PDB file of C-alpha atoms in Angstrom:
ATOM      1  CA  MET Y   1      58.331  88.559  32.353  1.00  0.00           C
ATOM      2  CA  ILE Y   2      57.496  91.430  34.717  1.00  0.00           C
ATOM      3  CA  PRO Y   3      56.493  94.566  32.760  1.00  0.00           C
ATOM      4  CA  ARG Y   4      58.971  97.447  32.968  1.00  0.00           C
ATOM      5  CA  ALA Y   5      58.095 100.050  35.602  1.00  0.00           C
ATOM      6  CA  TRP Y   6      60.832 102.479  34.630  1.00  0.00           C
ATOM      7  CA  SER Y   7      62.485 104.118  31.639  1.00  0.00           C
ATOM      8  CA  GLU Y   8      64.313 102.340  28.863  1.00  0.00           C
ATOM      9  CA  GLY Y   9      67.722 103.689  29.922  1.00  0.00           C
ATOM     10  CA  ARG Y  10      70.388 101.281  31.092  1.00  0.00           C
ATOM     11  CA  LEU Y  11      70.455 100.710  34.816  1.00  0.00           C
ATOM     12  CA  GLN Y  12      73.817 101.267  36.495  1.00  0.00           C
ATOM     13  CA  VAL Y  13      74.467  99.374  39.731  1.00  0.00           C
ATOM     14  CA  LEU Y  14      76.263 100.995  42.665  1.00  0.00           C
ATOM     15  CA  HIS Y  15      77.507  98.836  45.534  1.00  0.00           C
ATOM     16  CA  GLU Y  16      78.291 101.299  48.321  1.00  0.00           C
ATOM     17  CA  LEU Y  17      79.576 101.260  51.890  1.00  0.00           C
ATOM     18  CA  SER Y  18      77.620 102.972  54.629  1.00  0.00           C
ATOM     19  CA  SER Y  19      78.717 106.493  55.581  1.00  0.00           C
ATOM     20  CA  GLY Y  20      76.464 106.597  58.638  1.00  0.00           C
ATOM     21  CA  ALA Y  21      72.701 106.585  59.137  1.00  0.00           C
ATOM     22  CA  ALA Y  22      71.963 110.226  58.334  1.00  0.00           C
ATOM     23  CA  ALA Y  23      74.515 110.419  55.510  1.00  0.00           C
ATOM     24  CA  ASP Y  24      73.125 107.273  53.894  1.00  0.00           C
ATOM     25  CA  MET Y  25      69.602 108.691  53.887  1.00  0.00           C
ATOM     26  CA  GLU Y  26      70.805 112.018  52.480  1.00  0.00           C
ATOM     27  CA  ARG Y  27      72.827 110.211  49.809  1.00  0.00           C
ATOM     28  CA  GLY Y  28      69.638 108.742  48.381  1.00  0.00           C
ATOM     29  CA  LEU Y  29      68.045 112.189  48.202  1.00  0.00           C
ATOM     30  CA  THR Y  30      71.187 113.605  46.589  1.00  0.00           C
ATOM     31  CA  LEU Y  31      70.992 110.961  43.866  1.00  0.00           C
ATOM     32  CA  LEU Y  32      67.297 111.700  43.438  1.00  0.00           C
ATOM     33  CA  ARG Y  33      67.986 115.409  42.925  1.00  0.00           C
ATOM     34  CA  ALA Y  34      70.805 114.579  40.496  1.00  0.00           C
ATOM     35  CA  ALA Y  35      68.427 112.424  38.459  1.00  0.00           C
ATOM     36  CA  ALA Y  36      65.851 115.205  38.379  1.00  0.00           C
ATOM     37  CA  ALA Y  37      68.528 117.637  37.168  1.00  0.00           C
ATOM     38  CA  GLY Y  38      69.526 115.312  34.346  1.00  0.00           C
ATOM     39  CA  ASP Y  39      72.897 114.489  35.890  1.00  0.00           C
ATOM     40  CA  LEU Y  40      72.135 110.855  36.752  1.00  0.00           C
ATOM     41  CA  GLY Y  41      70.586 108.081  34.714  1.00  0.00           C
ATOM     42  CA  PRO Y  42      68.628 105.087  35.980  1.00  0.00           C
ATOM     43  CA  THR Y  43      70.522 103.750  38.983  1.00  0.00           C
ATOM     44  CA  LEU Y  44      70.323 100.871  41.427  1.00  0.00           C
ATOM     45  CA  ARG Y  45      72.169 101.524  44.709  1.00  0.00           C
ATOM     46  CA  LEU Y  46      72.774  98.716  47.223  1.00  0.00           C
ATOM     47  CA  TYR Y  47      74.343  99.022  50.672  1.00  0.00           C
ATOM     48  CA  ARG Y  48      74.331  97.609  54.196  1.00  0.00           C
ATOM     49  CA  PRO Y  49      73.112 100.305  56.595  1.00  0.00           C
ATOM     50  CA  GLN Y  50      74.106 101.299  60.105  1.00  0.00           C
ATOM     51  CA  PRO Y  51      71.548 100.548  62.877  1.00  0.00           C
ATOM     52  CA  THR Y  52      68.695 102.984  62.291  1.00  0.00           C
ATOM     53  CA  VAL Y  53      65.068 103.464  63.242  1.00  0.00           C
ATOM     54  CA  ALA Y  54      63.499 105.466  60.419  1.00  0.00           C
ATOM     55  CA  PHE Y  55      60.344 107.082  61.758  1.00  0.00           C
ATOM     56  CA  GLY Y  56      57.545 108.277  59.509  1.00  0.00           C
ATOM     57  CA  GLN Y  57      56.264 111.832  59.526  1.00  0.00           C
ATOM     58  CA  ARG Y  58      53.111 110.776  61.382  1.00  0.00           C
ATOM     59  CA  ASP Y  59      55.199 109.237  64.160  1.00  0.00           C
ATOM     60  CA  THR Y  60      56.698 112.618  65.010  1.00  0.00           C
ATOM     61  CA  ARG Y  61      53.241 113.943  65.909  1.00  0.00           C
ATOM     62  CA  LEU Y  62      52.583 111.251  68.526  1.00  0.00           C
ATOM     63  CA  PRO Y  63      53.082 112.101  72.226  1.00  0.00           C
ATOM     64  CA  GLY Y  64      55.541 109.226  72.660  1.00  0.00           C
ATOM     65  CA  PHE Y  65      57.900 110.194  69.838  1.00  0.00           C
ATOM     66  CA  GLY Y  66      60.598 111.586  72.127  1.00  0.00           C
ATOM     67  CA  THR Y  67      60.501 108.475  74.291  1.00  0.00           C
ATOM     68  CA  ALA Y  68      60.588 106.266  71.194  1.00  0.00           C
ATOM     69  CA  SER Y  69      63.658 108.105  69.894  1.00  0.00           C
ATOM     70  CA  ASP Y  70      65.408 107.628  73.242  1.00  0.00           C
ATOM     71  CA  ALA Y  71      64.476 103.930  73.186  1.00  0.00           C
ATOM     72  CA  ALA Y  72      66.036 103.551  69.743  1.00  0.00           C
ATOM     73  CA  ARG Y  73      69.292 105.089  70.977  1.00  0.00           C
ATOM     74  CA  THR Y  74      69.291 102.845  74.042  1.00  0.00           C
ATOM     75  CA  HIS Y  75      69.159  99.839  71.721  1.00  0.00           C
ATOM     76  CA  GLY Y  76      72.044 101.189  69.622  1.00  0.00           C
ATOM     77  CA  PHE Y  77      69.906 102.470  66.733  1.00  0.00           C
ATOM     78  CA  GLU Y  78      70.015 106.045  65.462  1.00  0.00           C
ATOM     79  CA  PRO Y  79      66.553 107.624  65.220  1.00  0.00           C
ATOM     80  CA  LEU Y  80      65.862 109.476  61.961  1.00  0.00           C
ATOM     81  CA  VAL Y  81      62.742 110.856  60.302  1.00  0.00           C
ATOM     82  CA  ARG Y  82      62.300 109.933  56.653  1.00  0.00           C
ATOM     83  CA  LYS Y  83      60.470 112.084  54.135  1.00  0.00           C
ATOM     84  CA  ALA Y  84      58.433 109.169  52.807  1.00  0.00           C
ATOM     85  CA  GLY Y  85      55.277 107.973  54.540  1.00  0.00           C
ATOM     86  CA  GLY Y  86      54.667 104.944  56.702  1.00  0.00           C
ATOM     87  CA  ARG Y  87      55.450 104.074  60.307  1.00  0.00           C
ATOM     88  CA  ALA Y  88      58.723 103.346  62.086  1.00  0.00           C
ATOM     89  CA  ALA Y  89      60.991 100.774  60.439  1.00  0.00           C
ATOM     90  CA  ALA Y  90      64.243  99.418  61.856  1.00  0.00           C
ATOM     91  CA  TYR Y  91      67.299  98.189  59.993  1.00  0.00           C
ATOM     92  CA  HIS Y  92      70.967  97.430  60.634  1.00  0.00           C
ATOM     93  CA  HIS Y  93      74.086  95.890  59.100  1.00  0.00           C
ATOM     94  CA  GLY Y  94      72.251  92.591  58.637  1.00  0.00           C
ATOM     95  CA  CYS Y  95      69.905  94.287  56.180  1.00  0.00           C
ATOM     96  CA  LEU Y  96      70.231  95.307  52.550  1.00  0.00           C
ATOM     97  CA  ILE Y  97      68.907  98.639  51.340  1.00  0.00           C
ATOM     98  CA  VAL Y  98      68.086  98.881  47.658  1.00  0.00           C
ATOM     99  CA  ASP Y  99      67.536 102.368  46.252  1.00  0.00           C
ATOM    100  CA  HIS Y 100      66.204 102.528  42.704  1.00  0.00           C
ATOM    101  CA  ILE Y 101      66.480 106.048  41.270  1.00  0.00           C
ATOM    102  CA  GLU Y 102      65.035 107.125  37.939  1.00  0.00           C
ATOM    103  CA  PRO Y 103      64.756 110.403  36.037  1.00  0.00           C
ATOM    104  CA  HIS Y 104      61.237 110.716  34.649  1.00  0.00           C
ATOM    105  CA  HIS Y 105      59.375 113.573  32.955  1.00  0.00           C
ATOM    106  CA  ASP Y 106      56.208 112.672  34.874  1.00  0.00           C
ATOM    107  CA  ALA Y 107      57.419 110.911  38.013  1.00  0.00           C
ATOM    108  CA  VAL Y 108      53.978 110.807  39.597  1.00  0.00           C
ATOM    109  CA  ALA Y 109      52.627 108.724  36.748  1.00  0.00           C
ATOM    110  CA  GLY Y 110      52.861 105.040  37.560  1.00  0.00           C
ATOM    111  CA  SER Y 111      53.892 105.618  41.182  1.00  0.00           C
ATOM    112  CA  HIS Y 112      51.268 103.192  42.481  1.00  0.00           C
ATOM    113  CA  ALA Y 113      52.126 100.567  39.875  1.00  0.00           C
ATOM    114  CA  ARG Y 114      55.795 100.752  40.850  1.00  0.00           C
ATOM    115  CA  PHE Y 115      54.986  99.469  44.337  1.00  0.00           C
ATOM    116  CA  ARG Y 116      53.546  96.289  42.867  1.00  0.00           C
ATOM    117  CA  LEU Y 117      56.011  95.760  40.023  1.00  0.00           C
ATOM    118  CA  LEU Y 118      59.172  96.463  41.992  1.00  0.00           C
ATOM    119  CA  GLY Y 119      57.793  94.524  44.959  1.00  0.00           C
ATOM    120  CA  GLU Y 120      57.477  91.534  42.645  1.00  0.00           C
ATOM    121  CA  ILE Y 121      61.137  91.871  41.685  1.00  0.00           C
ATOM    122  CA  LEU Y 122      62.142  91.859  45.359  1.00  0.00           C
ATOM    123  CA  ALA Y 123      60.013  88.787  46.038  1.00  0.00           C
ATOM    124  CA  LYS Y 124      61.617  87.033  43.069  1.00  0.00           C
ATOM    125  CA  SER Y 125      65.032  87.991  44.450  1.00  0.00           C
ATOM    126  CA  LEU Y 126      64.274  86.152  47.673  1.00  0.00           C
ATOM    127  CA  TRP Y 127      62.901  83.159  45.793  1.00  0.00           C
ATOM    128  CA  ARG Y 128      66.311  82.872  44.106  1.00  0.00           C
ATOM    129  CA  VAL Y 129      67.951  82.257  47.494  1.00  0.00           C
ATOM    130  CA  GLY Y 130      65.381  79.747  48.687  1.00  0.00           C
ATOM    131  CA  VAL Y 131      62.866  81.934  50.530  1.00  0.00           C
ATOM    132  CA  ASP Y 132      59.157  81.293  50.022  1.00  0.00           C
ATOM    133  CA  ALA Y 133      58.503  85.008  49.497  1.00  0.00           C
ATOM    134  CA  ARG Y 134      55.165  86.596  48.747  1.00  0.00           C
ATOM    135  CA  MET Y 135      53.914  90.128  48.371  1.00  0.00           C
ATOM    136  CA  GLY Y 136      51.198  91.551  50.594  1.00  0.00           C
ATOM    137  CA  GLN Y 137      50.599  92.874  54.074  1.00  0.00           C
ATOM    138  CA  ILE Y 138      50.384  90.368  56.924  1.00  0.00           C
ATOM    139  CA  PRO Y 139      48.194  91.022  59.980  1.00  0.00           C
ATOM    140  CA  GLY Y 140      49.974  92.903  62.738  1.00  0.00           C
ATOM    141  CA  GLU Y 141      53.124  93.759  60.783  1.00  0.00           C
ATOM    142  CA  TYR Y 142      55.234  96.784  61.670  1.00  0.00           C
ATOM    143  CA  CYS Y 143      55.190  99.725  59.235  1.00  0.00           C
ATOM    144  CA  PRO Y 144      52.290  98.038  57.429  1.00  0.00           C
ATOM    145  CA  GLY Y 145      52.108  98.294  53.672  1.00  0.00           C
ATOM    146  CA  GLU Y 146      49.965  96.791  50.949  1.00  0.00           C
ATOM    147  CA  PHE Y 147      53.039  95.817  48.953  1.00  0.00           C
ATOM    148  CA  SER Y 148      55.304  94.572  51.737  1.00  0.00           C
ATOM    149  CA  VAL Y 149      57.101  91.312  51.000  1.00  0.00           C
ATOM    150  CA  HIS Y 150      56.883  88.528  53.542  1.00  0.00           C
ATOM    151  CA  GLY Y 151      58.326  85.055  53.863  1.00  0.00           C
ATOM    152  CA  VAL Y 152      56.414  81.932  54.788  1.00  0.00           C
ATOM    153  CA  ASP Y 153      57.557  78.899  56.741  1.00  0.00           C
ATOM    154  CA  GLY Y 154      54.676  76.517  57.259  1.00  0.00           C
ATOM    155  CA  THR Y 155      51.922  78.552  58.925  1.00  0.00           C
ATOM    156  CA  GLN Y 156      54.244  81.357  60.057  1.00  0.00           C
ATOM    157  CA  ALA Y 157      54.617  84.540  58.002  1.00  0.00           C
ATOM    158  CA  VAL Y 158      57.227  87.216  58.730  1.00  0.00           C
ATOM    159  CA  LYS Y 159      57.787  90.573  57.102  1.00  0.00           C
ATOM    160  CA  LEU Y 160      61.065  90.677  55.194  1.00  0.00           C
ATOM    161  CA  VAL Y 161      60.860  93.746  52.940  1.00  0.00           C
ATOM    162  CA  GLY Y 162      59.408  97.203  53.434  1.00  0.00           C
ATOM    163  CA  THR Y 163      59.228  99.709  50.584  1.00  0.00           C
ATOM    164  CA  ALA Y 164      58.816 103.466  50.315  1.00  0.00           C
ATOM    165  CA  GLN Y 165      58.798 105.925  47.469  1.00  0.00           C
ATOM    166  CA  ARG Y 166      59.846 109.559  47.131  1.00  0.00           C
ATOM    167  CA  VAL Y 167      58.701 111.495  44.057  1.00  0.00           C
ATOM    168  CA  ILE Y 168      59.873 114.961  43.018  1.00  0.00           C
ATOM    169  CA  SER Y 169      59.537 116.897  39.796  1.00  0.00           C
ATOM    170  CA  GLY Y 170      61.582 115.019  37.228  1.00  0.00           C
ATOM    171  CA  ALA Y 171      62.559 111.880  39.172  1.00  0.00           C
ATOM    172  CA  TRP Y 172      61.591 109.196  41.643  1.00  0.00           C
ATOM    173  CA  LEU Y 173      63.338 107.138  44.321  1.00  0.00           C
ATOM    174  CA  PHE Y 174      62.015 103.718  45.294  1.00  0.00           C
ATOM    175  CA  SER Y 175      63.717 102.513  48.474  1.00  0.00           C
ATOM    176  CA  SER Y 176      63.487  98.993  49.898  1.00  0.00           C
ATOM    177  CA  VAL Y 177      64.807  97.452  53.106  1.00  0.00           C
ATOM    178  CA  ILE Y 178      65.402  93.699  53.046  1.00  0.00           C
ATOM    179  CA  VAL Y 179      65.964  92.132  56.471  1.00  0.00           C
ATOM    180  CA  VAL Y 180      68.372  89.251  55.922  1.00  0.00           C
ATOM    181  CA  GLU Y 181      70.187  88.596  59.213  1.00  0.00           C
ATOM    182  CA  ASP Y 182      69.657  89.103  62.970  1.00  0.00           C
ATOM    183  CA  SER Y 183      65.922  89.579  63.373  1.00  0.00           C
ATOM    184  CA  ALA Y 184      66.212  89.510  67.187  1.00  0.00           C
ATOM    185  CA  SER Y 185      67.653  93.017  67.472  1.00  0.00           C
ATOM    186  CA  ILE Y 186      65.078  94.322  64.973  1.00  0.00           C
ATOM    187  CA  ARG Y 187      62.249  92.907  67.082  1.00  0.00           C
ATOM    188  CA  SER Y 188      63.778  94.250  70.279  1.00  0.00           C
ATOM    189  CA  VAL Y 189      64.089  97.851  69.125  1.00  0.00           C
ATOM    190  CA  LEU Y 190      60.682  97.788  67.435  1.00  0.00           C
ATOM    191  CA  GLU Y 191      59.037  96.478  70.593  1.00  0.00           C
ATOM    192  CA  ALA Y 192      60.527  99.395  72.537  1.00  0.00           C
ATOM    193  CA  THR Y 193      59.728 102.093  69.993  1.00  0.00           C
ATOM    194  CA  TYR Y 194      56.224 100.912  69.105  1.00  0.00           C
ATOM    195  CA  SER Y 195      55.392 100.628  72.789  1.00  0.00           C
ATOM    196  CA  ALA Y 196      56.464 104.248  73.295  1.00  0.00           C
ATOM    197  CA  LEU Y 197      54.428 105.344  70.277  1.00  0.00           C
ATOM    198  CA  GLU Y 198      51.471 103.228  71.475  1.00  0.00           C
ATOM    199  CA  LEU Y 199      51.133 101.650  68.052  1.00  0.00           C
ATOM    200  CA  PRO Y 200      49.681  98.120  67.911  1.00  0.00           C
ATOM    201  CA  TRP Y 201      51.632  95.383  66.156  1.00  0.00           C
ATOM    202  CA  GLN Y 202      52.637  91.734  66.555  1.00  0.00           C
ATOM    203  CA  PRO Y 203      56.368  91.215  67.295  1.00  0.00           C
ATOM    204  CA  SER Y 204      56.174  87.741  65.770  1.00  0.00           C
ATOM    205  CA  THR Y 205      55.747  89.366  62.347  1.00  0.00           C
ATOM    206  CA  ALA Y 206      59.290  90.808  62.432  1.00  0.00           C
ATOM    207  CA  GLY Y 207      61.686  88.311  60.928  1.00  0.00           C
ATOM    208  CA  ALA Y 208      64.739  87.902  58.726  1.00  0.00           C
ATOM    209  CA  ALA Y 209      65.344  85.828  55.632  1.00  0.00           C
ATOM    210  CA  GLU Y 210      67.892  83.722  57.495  1.00  0.00           C
ATOM    211  CA  ASP Y 211      65.127  82.654  59.900  1.00  0.00           C
ATOM    212  CA  LEU Y 212      63.578  80.832  56.941  1.00  0.00           C
ATOM    213  CA  VAL Y 213      66.794  79.842  55.157  1.00  0.00           C
ATOM    214  CA  PRO Y 214      69.481  79.242  57.812  1.00  0.00           C
ATOM    215  CA  GLY Y 215      72.896  80.543  56.862  1.00  0.00           C
ATOM    216  CA  LEU Y 216      71.600  83.013  54.304  1.00  0.00           C
ATOM    217  CA  ALA Y 217      73.802  86.135  54.134  1.00  0.00           C
ATOM    218  CA  VAL Y 218      73.348  89.705  52.895  1.00  0.00           C
ATOM    219  CA  ASP Y 219      75.823  89.325  50.033  1.00  0.00           C
ATOM    220  CA  ALA Y 220      73.864  86.416  48.578  1.00  0.00           C
ATOM    221  CA  VAL Y 221      70.665  88.457  48.652  1.00  0.00           C
ATOM    222  CA  ALA Y 222      72.420  91.426  47.024  1.00  0.00           C
ATOM    223  CA  SER Y 223      73.540  89.194  44.161  1.00  0.00           C
ATOM    224  CA  ALA Y 224      70.009  87.821  43.838  1.00  0.00           C
ATOM    225  CA  VAL Y 225      68.536  91.322  43.633  1.00  0.00           C
ATOM    226  CA  VAL Y 226      70.852  92.280  40.788  1.00  0.00           C
ATOM    227  CA  ALA Y 227      70.109  88.996  39.017  1.00  0.00           C
ATOM    228  CA  ALA Y 228      66.362  89.551  39.351  1.00  0.00           C
ATOM    229  CA  TYR Y 229      66.710  93.015  37.851  1.00  0.00           C
ATOM    230  CA  GLU Y 230      68.738  91.520  35.011  1.00  0.00           C
ATOM    231  CA  ASP Y 231      65.643  89.542  34.057  1.00  0.00           C
ATOM    232  CA  VAL Y 232      63.814  92.753  33.214  1.00  0.00           C
ATOM    233  CA  ALA Y 233      66.498  95.402  32.811  1.00  0.00           C
ATOM    234  CA  ALA Y 234      70.068  95.843  31.669  1.00  0.00           C
ATOM    235  CA  PRO Y 235      72.309  96.665  34.669  1.00  0.00           C
ATOM    236  CA  VAL Y 236      75.798  98.031  34.119  1.00  0.00           C
ATOM    237  CA  PRO Y 237      78.455  96.628  36.533  1.00  0.00           C
TER     238      PRO Y 237
END
C-alpha cells in the first residue's frame, strides 16, 4: 500500500464541469484558500478543462512570451500564467485535471514527498485502464519534471501526466493534468509556443493515453483515479 501523503480526514470527491480556462484555475485557488481558512476538508476535484496553455512564471520573462501567447490563441488555446512553477503545459477537453486540496497546519512539510506519493497514485490509475505507466522524467519532454508520469509502448515513451503544487499557510493544492485523448492538438500548440519561447524539447514526447490504449476515454480514467485513491483513502461520493 502507498503511504498516506495527506491528513486522516475523509476525502470528498467533486466532479465538476468547466467554467472556462481562467475560472477553472481560480476555482482551484478558491478551494485552496477555503481549506486554509478551515472551511473545506480534504477534497479531490476532477474536471475536463477548456483548451489552455498554462505558462510558468519563468516563461513570462522570455522575449518570446508575447509571441507564444498569440500562437496559443491561434491554435484555439487560451494562454494563462499559473502561480506554480514549471514551463508551459497544454491541455484541453480530452484531458482530466485532478486537484487534490488539503488543509494542513504545516503545508510545507512533506511537499517534496507528495510529488512522489501522489505521482504513484496517478501512475496506478493509468495501470488500471491498461496503460504501462511509469513515473519519471523522459528526455526532451515538455514542462519537464522529476515526477512526471509517462506511458511506454515498446521503445517509445510519451508524457501523460504533469503535476504542480501550490502551498500556502494552512493548506496545499496538488494539481495534475492527465492527457487522455487527442494528443495531436497538444503537440501542435506546444510546437508553436515552445518555438516562440525558444525552449528545446522533443515533440514526440507529447502523447495521450489513448495513443497507447486505443479507445480509452476521459471518463474511464476519471473512474480509475477515484478507484486508485480508494486504495489509500476514503473518498466520499
